[in-house]
PDB file of C-alpha atoms in Angstrom:
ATOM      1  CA  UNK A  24     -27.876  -5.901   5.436  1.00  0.00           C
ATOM      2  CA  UNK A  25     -27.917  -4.338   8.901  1.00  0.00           C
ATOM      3  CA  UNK A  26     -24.191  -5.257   9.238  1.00  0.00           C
ATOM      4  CA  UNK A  27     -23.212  -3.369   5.797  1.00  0.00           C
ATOM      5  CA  UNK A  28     -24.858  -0.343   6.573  1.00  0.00           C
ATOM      6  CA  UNK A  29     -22.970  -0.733  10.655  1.00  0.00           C
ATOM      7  CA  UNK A  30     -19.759  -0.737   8.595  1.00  0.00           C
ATOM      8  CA  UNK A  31     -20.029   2.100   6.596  1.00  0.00           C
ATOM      9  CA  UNK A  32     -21.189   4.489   9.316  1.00  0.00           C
ATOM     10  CA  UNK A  33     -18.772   3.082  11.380  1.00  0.00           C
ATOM     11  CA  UNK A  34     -16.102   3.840   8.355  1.00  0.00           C
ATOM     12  CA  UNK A  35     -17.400   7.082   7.217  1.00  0.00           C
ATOM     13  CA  UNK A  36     -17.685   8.555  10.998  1.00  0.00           C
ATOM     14  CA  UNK A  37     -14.216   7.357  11.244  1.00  0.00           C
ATOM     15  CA  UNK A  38     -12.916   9.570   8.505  1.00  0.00           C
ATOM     16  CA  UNK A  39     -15.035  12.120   9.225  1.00  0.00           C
ATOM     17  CA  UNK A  40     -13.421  12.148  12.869  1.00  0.00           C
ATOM     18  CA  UNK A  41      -9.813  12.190  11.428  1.00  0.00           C
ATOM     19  CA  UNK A  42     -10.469  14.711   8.785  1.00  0.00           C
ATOM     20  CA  UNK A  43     -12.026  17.068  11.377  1.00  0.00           C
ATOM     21  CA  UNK A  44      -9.503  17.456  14.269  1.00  0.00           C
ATOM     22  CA  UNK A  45      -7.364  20.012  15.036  1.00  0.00           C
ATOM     23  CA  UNK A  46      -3.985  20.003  16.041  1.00  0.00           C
ATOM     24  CA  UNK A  47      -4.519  16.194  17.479  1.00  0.00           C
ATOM     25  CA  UNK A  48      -7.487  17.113  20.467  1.00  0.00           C
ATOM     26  CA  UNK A  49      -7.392  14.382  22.713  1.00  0.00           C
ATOM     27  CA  UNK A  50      -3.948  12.839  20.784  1.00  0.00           C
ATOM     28  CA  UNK A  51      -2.058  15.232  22.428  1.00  0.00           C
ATOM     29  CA  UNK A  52       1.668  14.040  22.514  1.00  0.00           C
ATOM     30  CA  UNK A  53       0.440  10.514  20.370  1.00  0.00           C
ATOM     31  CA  UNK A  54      -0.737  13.103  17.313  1.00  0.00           C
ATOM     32  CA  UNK A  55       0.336  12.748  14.003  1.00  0.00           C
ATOM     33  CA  UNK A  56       1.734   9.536  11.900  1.00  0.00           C
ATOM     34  CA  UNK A  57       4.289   7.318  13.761  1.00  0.00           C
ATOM     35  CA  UNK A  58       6.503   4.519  11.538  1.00  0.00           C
ATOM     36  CA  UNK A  59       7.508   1.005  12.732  1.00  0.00           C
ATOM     37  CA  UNK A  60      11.260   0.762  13.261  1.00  0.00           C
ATOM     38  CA  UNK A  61      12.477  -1.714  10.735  1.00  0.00           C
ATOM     39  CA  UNK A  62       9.833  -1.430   8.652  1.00  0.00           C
ATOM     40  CA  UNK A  63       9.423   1.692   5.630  1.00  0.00           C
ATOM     41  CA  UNK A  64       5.402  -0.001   5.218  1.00  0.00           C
ATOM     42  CA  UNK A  65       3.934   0.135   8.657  1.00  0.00           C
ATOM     43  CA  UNK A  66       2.545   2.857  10.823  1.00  0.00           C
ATOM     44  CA  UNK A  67       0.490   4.175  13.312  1.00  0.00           C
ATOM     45  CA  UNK A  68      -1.641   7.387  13.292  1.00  0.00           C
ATOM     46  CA  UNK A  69      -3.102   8.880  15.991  1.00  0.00           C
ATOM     47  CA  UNK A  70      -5.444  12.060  15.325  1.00  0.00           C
ATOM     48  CA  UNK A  71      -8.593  13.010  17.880  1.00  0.00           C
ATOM     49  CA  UNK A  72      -9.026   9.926  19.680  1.00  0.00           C
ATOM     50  CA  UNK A  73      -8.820   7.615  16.452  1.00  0.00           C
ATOM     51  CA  UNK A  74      -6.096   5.566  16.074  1.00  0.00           C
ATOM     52  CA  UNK A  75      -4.575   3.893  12.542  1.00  0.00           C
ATOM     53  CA  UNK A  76      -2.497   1.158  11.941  1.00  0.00           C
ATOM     54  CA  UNK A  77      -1.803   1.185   8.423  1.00  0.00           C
ATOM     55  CA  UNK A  78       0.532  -1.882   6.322  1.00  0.00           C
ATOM     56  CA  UNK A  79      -0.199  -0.720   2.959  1.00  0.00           C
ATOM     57  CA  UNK A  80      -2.420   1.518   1.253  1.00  0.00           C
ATOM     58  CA  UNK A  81      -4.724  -1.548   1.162  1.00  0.00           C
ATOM     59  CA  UNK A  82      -4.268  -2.970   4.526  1.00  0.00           C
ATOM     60  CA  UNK A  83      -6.000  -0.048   7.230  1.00  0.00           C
ATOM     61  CA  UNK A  84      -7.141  -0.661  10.398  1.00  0.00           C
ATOM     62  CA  UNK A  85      -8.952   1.993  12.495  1.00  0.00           C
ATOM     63  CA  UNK A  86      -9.762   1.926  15.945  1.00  0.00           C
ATOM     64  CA  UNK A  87     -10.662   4.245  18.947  1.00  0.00           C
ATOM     65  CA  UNK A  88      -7.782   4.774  21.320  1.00  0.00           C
ATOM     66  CA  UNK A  89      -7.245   6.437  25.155  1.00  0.00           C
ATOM     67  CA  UNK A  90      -3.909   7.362  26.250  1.00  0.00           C
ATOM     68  CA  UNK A  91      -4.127   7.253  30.039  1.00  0.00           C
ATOM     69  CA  UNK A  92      -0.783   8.348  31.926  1.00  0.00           C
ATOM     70  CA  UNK A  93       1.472   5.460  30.958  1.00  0.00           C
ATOM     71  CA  UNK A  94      -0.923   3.543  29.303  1.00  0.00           C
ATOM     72  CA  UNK A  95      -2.459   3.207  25.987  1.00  0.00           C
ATOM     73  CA  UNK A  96      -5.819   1.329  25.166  1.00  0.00           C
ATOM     74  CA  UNK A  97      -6.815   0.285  21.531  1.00  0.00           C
ATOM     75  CA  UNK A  98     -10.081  -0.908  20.466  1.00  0.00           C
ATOM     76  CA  UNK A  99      -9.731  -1.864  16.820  1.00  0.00           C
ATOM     77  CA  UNK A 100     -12.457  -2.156  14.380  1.00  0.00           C
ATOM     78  CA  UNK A 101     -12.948  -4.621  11.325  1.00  0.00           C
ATOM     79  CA  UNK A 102     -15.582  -2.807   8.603  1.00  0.00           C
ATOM     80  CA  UNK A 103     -15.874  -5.826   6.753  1.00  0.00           C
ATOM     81  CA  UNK A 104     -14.529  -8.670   9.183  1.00  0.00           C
ATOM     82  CA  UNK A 105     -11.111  -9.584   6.827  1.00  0.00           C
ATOM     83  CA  UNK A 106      -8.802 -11.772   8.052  1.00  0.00           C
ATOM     84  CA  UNK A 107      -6.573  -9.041   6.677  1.00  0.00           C
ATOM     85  CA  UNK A 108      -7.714  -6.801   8.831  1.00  0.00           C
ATOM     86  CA  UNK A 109      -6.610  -9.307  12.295  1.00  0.00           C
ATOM     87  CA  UNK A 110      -3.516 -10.164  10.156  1.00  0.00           C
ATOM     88  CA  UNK A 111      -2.140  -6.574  10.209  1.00  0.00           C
ATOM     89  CA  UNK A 112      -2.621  -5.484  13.605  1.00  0.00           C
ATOM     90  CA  UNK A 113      -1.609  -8.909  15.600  1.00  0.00           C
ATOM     91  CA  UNK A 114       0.867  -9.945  13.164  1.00  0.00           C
ATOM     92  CA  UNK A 115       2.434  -6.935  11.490  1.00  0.00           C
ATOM     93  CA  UNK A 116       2.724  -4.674  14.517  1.00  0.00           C
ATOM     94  CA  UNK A 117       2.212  -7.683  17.152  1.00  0.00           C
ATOM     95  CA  UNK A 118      -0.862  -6.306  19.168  1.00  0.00           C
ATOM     96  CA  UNK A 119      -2.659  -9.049  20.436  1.00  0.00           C
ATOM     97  CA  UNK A 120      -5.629  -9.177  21.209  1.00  0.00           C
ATOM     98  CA  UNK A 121      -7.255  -6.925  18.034  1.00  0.00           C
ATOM     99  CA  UNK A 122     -10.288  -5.958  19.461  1.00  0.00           C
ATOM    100  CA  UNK A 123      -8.350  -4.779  23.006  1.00  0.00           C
ATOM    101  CA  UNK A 124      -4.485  -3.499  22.727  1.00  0.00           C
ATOM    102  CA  UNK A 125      -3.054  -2.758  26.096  1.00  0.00           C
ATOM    103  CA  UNK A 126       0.430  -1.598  25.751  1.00  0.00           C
ATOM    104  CA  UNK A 127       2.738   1.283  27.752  1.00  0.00           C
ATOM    105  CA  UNK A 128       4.145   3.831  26.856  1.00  0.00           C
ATOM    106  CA  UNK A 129       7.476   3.713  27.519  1.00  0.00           C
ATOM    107  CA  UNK A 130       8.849   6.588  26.084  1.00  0.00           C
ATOM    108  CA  UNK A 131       6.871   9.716  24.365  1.00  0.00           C
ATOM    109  CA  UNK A 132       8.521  12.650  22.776  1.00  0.00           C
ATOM    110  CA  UNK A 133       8.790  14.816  19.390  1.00  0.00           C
ATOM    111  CA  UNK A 134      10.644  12.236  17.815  1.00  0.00           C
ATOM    112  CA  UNK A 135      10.321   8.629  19.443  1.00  0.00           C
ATOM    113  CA  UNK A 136       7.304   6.386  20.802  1.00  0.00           C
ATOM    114  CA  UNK A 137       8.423   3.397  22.582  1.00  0.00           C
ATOM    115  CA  UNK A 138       5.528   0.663  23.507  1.00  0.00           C
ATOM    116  CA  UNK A 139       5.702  -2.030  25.889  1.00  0.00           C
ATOM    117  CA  UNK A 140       3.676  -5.325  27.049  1.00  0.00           C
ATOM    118  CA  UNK A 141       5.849  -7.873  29.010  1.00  0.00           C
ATOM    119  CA  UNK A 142       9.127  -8.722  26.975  1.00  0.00           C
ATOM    120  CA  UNK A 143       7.673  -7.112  23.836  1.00  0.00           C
ATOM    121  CA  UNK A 144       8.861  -3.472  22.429  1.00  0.00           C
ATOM    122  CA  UNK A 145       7.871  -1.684  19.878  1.00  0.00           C
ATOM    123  CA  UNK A 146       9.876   1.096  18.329  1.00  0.00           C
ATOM    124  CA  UNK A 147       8.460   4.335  16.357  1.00  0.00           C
ATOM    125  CA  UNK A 148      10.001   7.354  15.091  1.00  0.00           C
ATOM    126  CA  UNK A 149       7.516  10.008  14.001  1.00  0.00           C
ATOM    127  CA  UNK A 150       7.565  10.662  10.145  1.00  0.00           C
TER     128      UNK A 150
END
């Protein structure tokens, strides 16, 4: 019981905390809603300092995020512990481990994100 009500605060603060910020506060450059070269399905949001990785309207994982110089940290966050939830962050978009995504940033402007971790990119164009 303890671990339901965890999960919803944990899910309601997080859409509280997207709905609220403005103009990205700590996002900065990462703000706004970033899509997976090759793919029309997946993307990652960035708003405040709560991050998204989204597969499909059913398949949403949040997590909290820092963006320190070239770096970017991602703690992700399973409300109800779904496999689904692993499946789309370390398989869809390839972040591995789910609960602690260390990746740089490799290139950051108005148009294109590019993420790195050893021989692994990852390509976004903001949409």
């Amino acid at each position: 019981m303890a671990r339901f009500f965890k999960s919803i605060i944990l899910l309601t603060s997080s859409i509280i905390l997207l709905t609220s910020c403005q103009e990205g506060g700590e996002a900065g450059d990462l703000f706004g809603m970033w899509r997976m070269d090759g793919s029309d399905t997946s993307y990652l949001s960035f708003s405040g300092s709560i991050s998204l990785m989204q597969k499909s309207v059913k398949d949403r994982v949040y997590g909290n995020f820092q963006h320190q110089g070239d770096s970017l940290f991602i703690q992700c966050y399973s409300a109800k512990g779904l496999r689904s939830d692993t499946t789309t962050v370390e398989e869809t978009f390839g972040f591995k481990p789910f609960n602690d995504i260390r990746v740089k940033i490799e290139v950051l402007n108005d148009d294109v994100m590019v993420l790195q971790k050893g021989d692994q990119k990852w390509n976004f164009y903001k949409y």
